[in-house]
């Protein structure tokens, strides 16, 4: 089943979007946590209060060697939440992903900027792959095409990795990625806001209301 995440620990935004969206959980990275001004555990507690105990949390490792990434992943796994450990898809990160394959620890390969990085992380056994769509496009490369190629290779080789594209700046990128049939996505709050905010929708709703009131005043439909 498709998994929708918000790429934030902003409590106000999470509370807002959790009302209308079937959120699977949130994704974080060191920048997001640092910006929140709260440590990991406090963020997890606050976000779980909003999203519930079933929510899934993607949390990135900070360690710089394969052995240390594995130790950090084990500590994250021991927290009392459904944690997916995000590991940057560098050579040492992919080595850690390989070692964590076939353990109960779920892993997302993050900071994916290229097809080869995504494919190698998939081969190593990553449960999720997070290509950075907007960051790829900022470098002058087609981010949608990179995601499509990674997905093609994952399918061709029957690998288990679920594509969870990240880094979006507009709804066009989001829709083009969704059309590829990816299994998951994570959206920043500003782009989620854009998804709801088509400029012609509210004027159309207002017009319906005005037309109704001219004839039926404040009555509701079933009262007429
Ligand atoms: C998520 O996994 C990434 O850390 C994040 O989406 C990067 O997004 P940005 O390019 O908006 O920082």
JSON list of N, CA and C and ligand atoms in Angstrom, two decimals, residues 7 27-29 60 86 110 130 132 135 166-167 169 186, ligand 1:
[
{"chain": "A", "resi": 7, "resn": "UNK", "atom": "N", "xyz": [7.92, 15.49, 5.39]},
{"chain": "A", "resi": 7, "resn": "UNK", "atom": "CA", "xyz": [9.36, 15.65, 5.62]},
{"chain": "A", "resi": 7, "resn": "UNK", "atom": "C", "xyz": [9.57, 16.78, 6.63]},
{"chain": "A", "resi": 27, "resn": "UNK", "atom": "N", "xyz": [9.49, 11.72, 7.71]},
{"chain": "A", "resi": 27, "resn": "UNK", "atom": "CA", "xyz": [10.92, 11.54, 7.46]},
{"chain": "A", "resi": 27, "resn": "UNK", "atom": "C", "xyz": [11.64, 12.73, 8.09]},
{"chain": "A", "resi": 28, "resn": "UNK", "atom": "N", "xyz": [12.83, 12.47, 8.56]},
{"chain": "A", "resi": 28, "resn": "UNK", "atom": "CA", "xyz": [13.64, 13.56, 9.13]},
{"chain": "A", "resi": 28, "resn": "UNK", "atom": "C", "xyz": [15.05, 13.45, 8.56]},
{"chain": "A", "resi": 29, "resn": "UNK", "atom": "N", "xyz": [15.81, 14.48, 8.76]},
{"chain": "A", "resi": 29, "resn": "UNK", "atom": "CA", "xyz": [17.25, 14.40, 8.49]},
{"chain": "A", "resi": 29, "resn": "UNK", "atom": "C", "xyz": [17.92, 15.31, 9.53]},
{"chain": "A", "resi": 60, "resn": "UNK", "atom": "N", "xyz": [17.85, 9.60, 10.38]},
{"chain": "A", "resi": 60, "resn": "UNK", "atom": "CA", "xyz": [19.15, 9.46, 9.71]},
{"chain": "A", "resi": 60, "resn": "UNK", "atom": "C", "xyz": [20.31, 9.27, 10.67]},
{"chain": "A", "resi": 86, "resn": "UNK", "atom": "N", "xyz": [17.77, 5.83, 8.29]},
{"chain": "A", "resi": 86, "resn": "UNK", "atom": "CA", "xyz": [18.23, 6.43, 7.03]},
{"chain": "A", "resi": 86, "resn": "UNK", "atom": "C", "xyz": [19.75, 6.42, 7.01]},
{"chain": "A", "resi": 110, "resn": "UNK", "atom": "N", "xyz": [19.57, 7.08, 1.72]},
{"chain": "A", "resi": 110, "resn": "UNK", "atom": "CA", "xyz": [19.22, 8.48, 1.48]},
{"chain": "A", "resi": 110, "resn": "UNK", "atom": "C", "xyz": [20.33, 9.21, 0.73]},
{"chain": "A", "resi": 130, "resn": "UNK", "atom": "N", "xyz": [15.69, 6.83, -1.32]},
{"chain": "A", "resi": 130, "resn": "UNK", "atom": "CA", "xyz": [15.20, 8.22, -1.37]},
{"chain": "A", "resi": 130, "resn": "UNK", "atom": "C", "xyz": [16.05, 9.06, -2.34]},
{"chain": "A", "resi": 132, "resn": "UNK", "atom": "N", "xyz": [16.70, 12.42, -4.39]},
{"chain": "A", "resi": 132, "resn": "UNK", "atom": "CA", "xyz": [16.40, 13.81, -4.05]},
{"chain": "A", "resi": 132, "resn": "UNK", "atom": "C", "xyz": [16.01, 14.59, -5.30]},
{"chain": "A", "resi": 135, "resn": "UNK", "atom": "N", "xyz": [16.83, 18.48, -5.65]},
{"chain": "A", "resi": 135, "resn": "UNK", "atom": "CA", "xyz": [18.29, 18.73, -5.62]},
{"chain": "A", "resi": 135, "resn": "UNK", "atom": "C", "xyz": [18.96, 18.24, -6.91]},
{"chain": "A", "resi": 166, "resn": "UNK", "atom": "N", "xyz": [12.24, 12.06, -2.37]},
{"chain": "A", "resi": 166, "resn": "UNK", "atom": "CA", "xyz": [12.23, 13.18, -1.42]},
{"chain": "A", "resi": 166, "resn": "UNK", "atom": "C", "xyz": [12.75, 14.42, -2.15]},
{"chain": "A", "resi": 167, "resn": "UNK", "atom": "N", "xyz": [12.74, 15.55, -1.43]},
{"chain": "A", "resi": 167, "resn": "UNK", "atom": "CA", "xyz": [13.23, 16.83, -1.96]},
{"chain": "A", "resi": 167, "resn": "UNK", "atom": "C", "xyz": [12.36, 17.32, -3.11]},
{"chain": "A", "resi": 169, "resn": "UNK", "atom": "N", "xyz": [10.07, 20.81, -4.59]},
{"chain": "A", "resi": 169, "resn": "UNK", "atom": "CA", "xyz": [9.84, 22.25, -4.46]},
{"chain": "A", "resi": 169, "resn": "UNK", "atom": "C", "xyz": [8.54, 22.69, -5.11]},
{"chain": "A", "resi": 186, "resn": "UNK", "atom": "N", "xyz": [7.82, 11.47, 0.26]},
{"chain": "A", "resi": 186, "resn": "UNK", "atom": "CA", "xyz": [7.80, 12.38, 1.41]},
{"chain": "A", "resi": 186, "resn": "UNK", "atom": "C", "xyz": [7.77, 13.82, 0.92]},
{"chain": "B", "resi": 1, "resn": "LIG", "atom": "C1", "xyz": [14.47, 13.42, 2.94]},
{"chain": "B", "resi": 1, "resn": "LIG", "atom": "O1", "xyz": [14.66, 12.27, 3.12]},
{"chain": "B", "resi": 1, "resn": "LIG", "atom": "C2", "xyz": [15.55, 14.38, 2.62]},
{"chain": "B", "resi": 1, "resn": "LIG", "atom": "O2", "xyz": [16.39, 14.48, 3.69]},
{"chain": "B", "resi": 1, "resn": "LIG", "atom": "C3", "xyz": [14.97, 15.70, 2.25]},
{"chain": "B", "resi": 1, "resn": "LIG", "atom": "O3", "xyz": [13.78, 15.51, 1.57]},
{"chain": "B", "resi": 1, "resn": "LIG", "atom": "C4", "xyz": [15.83, 16.64, 1.48]},
{"chain": "B", "resi": 1, "resn": "LIG", "atom": "O4", "xyz": [15.01, 17.68, 1.03]},
{"chain": "B", "resi": 1, "resn": "LIG", "atom": "P1", "xyz": [15.55, 19.14, 0.69]},
{"chain": "B", "resi": 1, "resn": "LIG", "atom": "O5", "xyz": [16.24, 19.02, -0.63]},
{"chain": "B", "resi": 1, "resn": "LIG", "atom": "O6", "xyz": [14.31, 19.97, 0.59]},
{"chain": "B", "resi": 1, "resn": "LIG", "atom": "O7", "xyz": [16.44, 19.54, 1.81]}
]
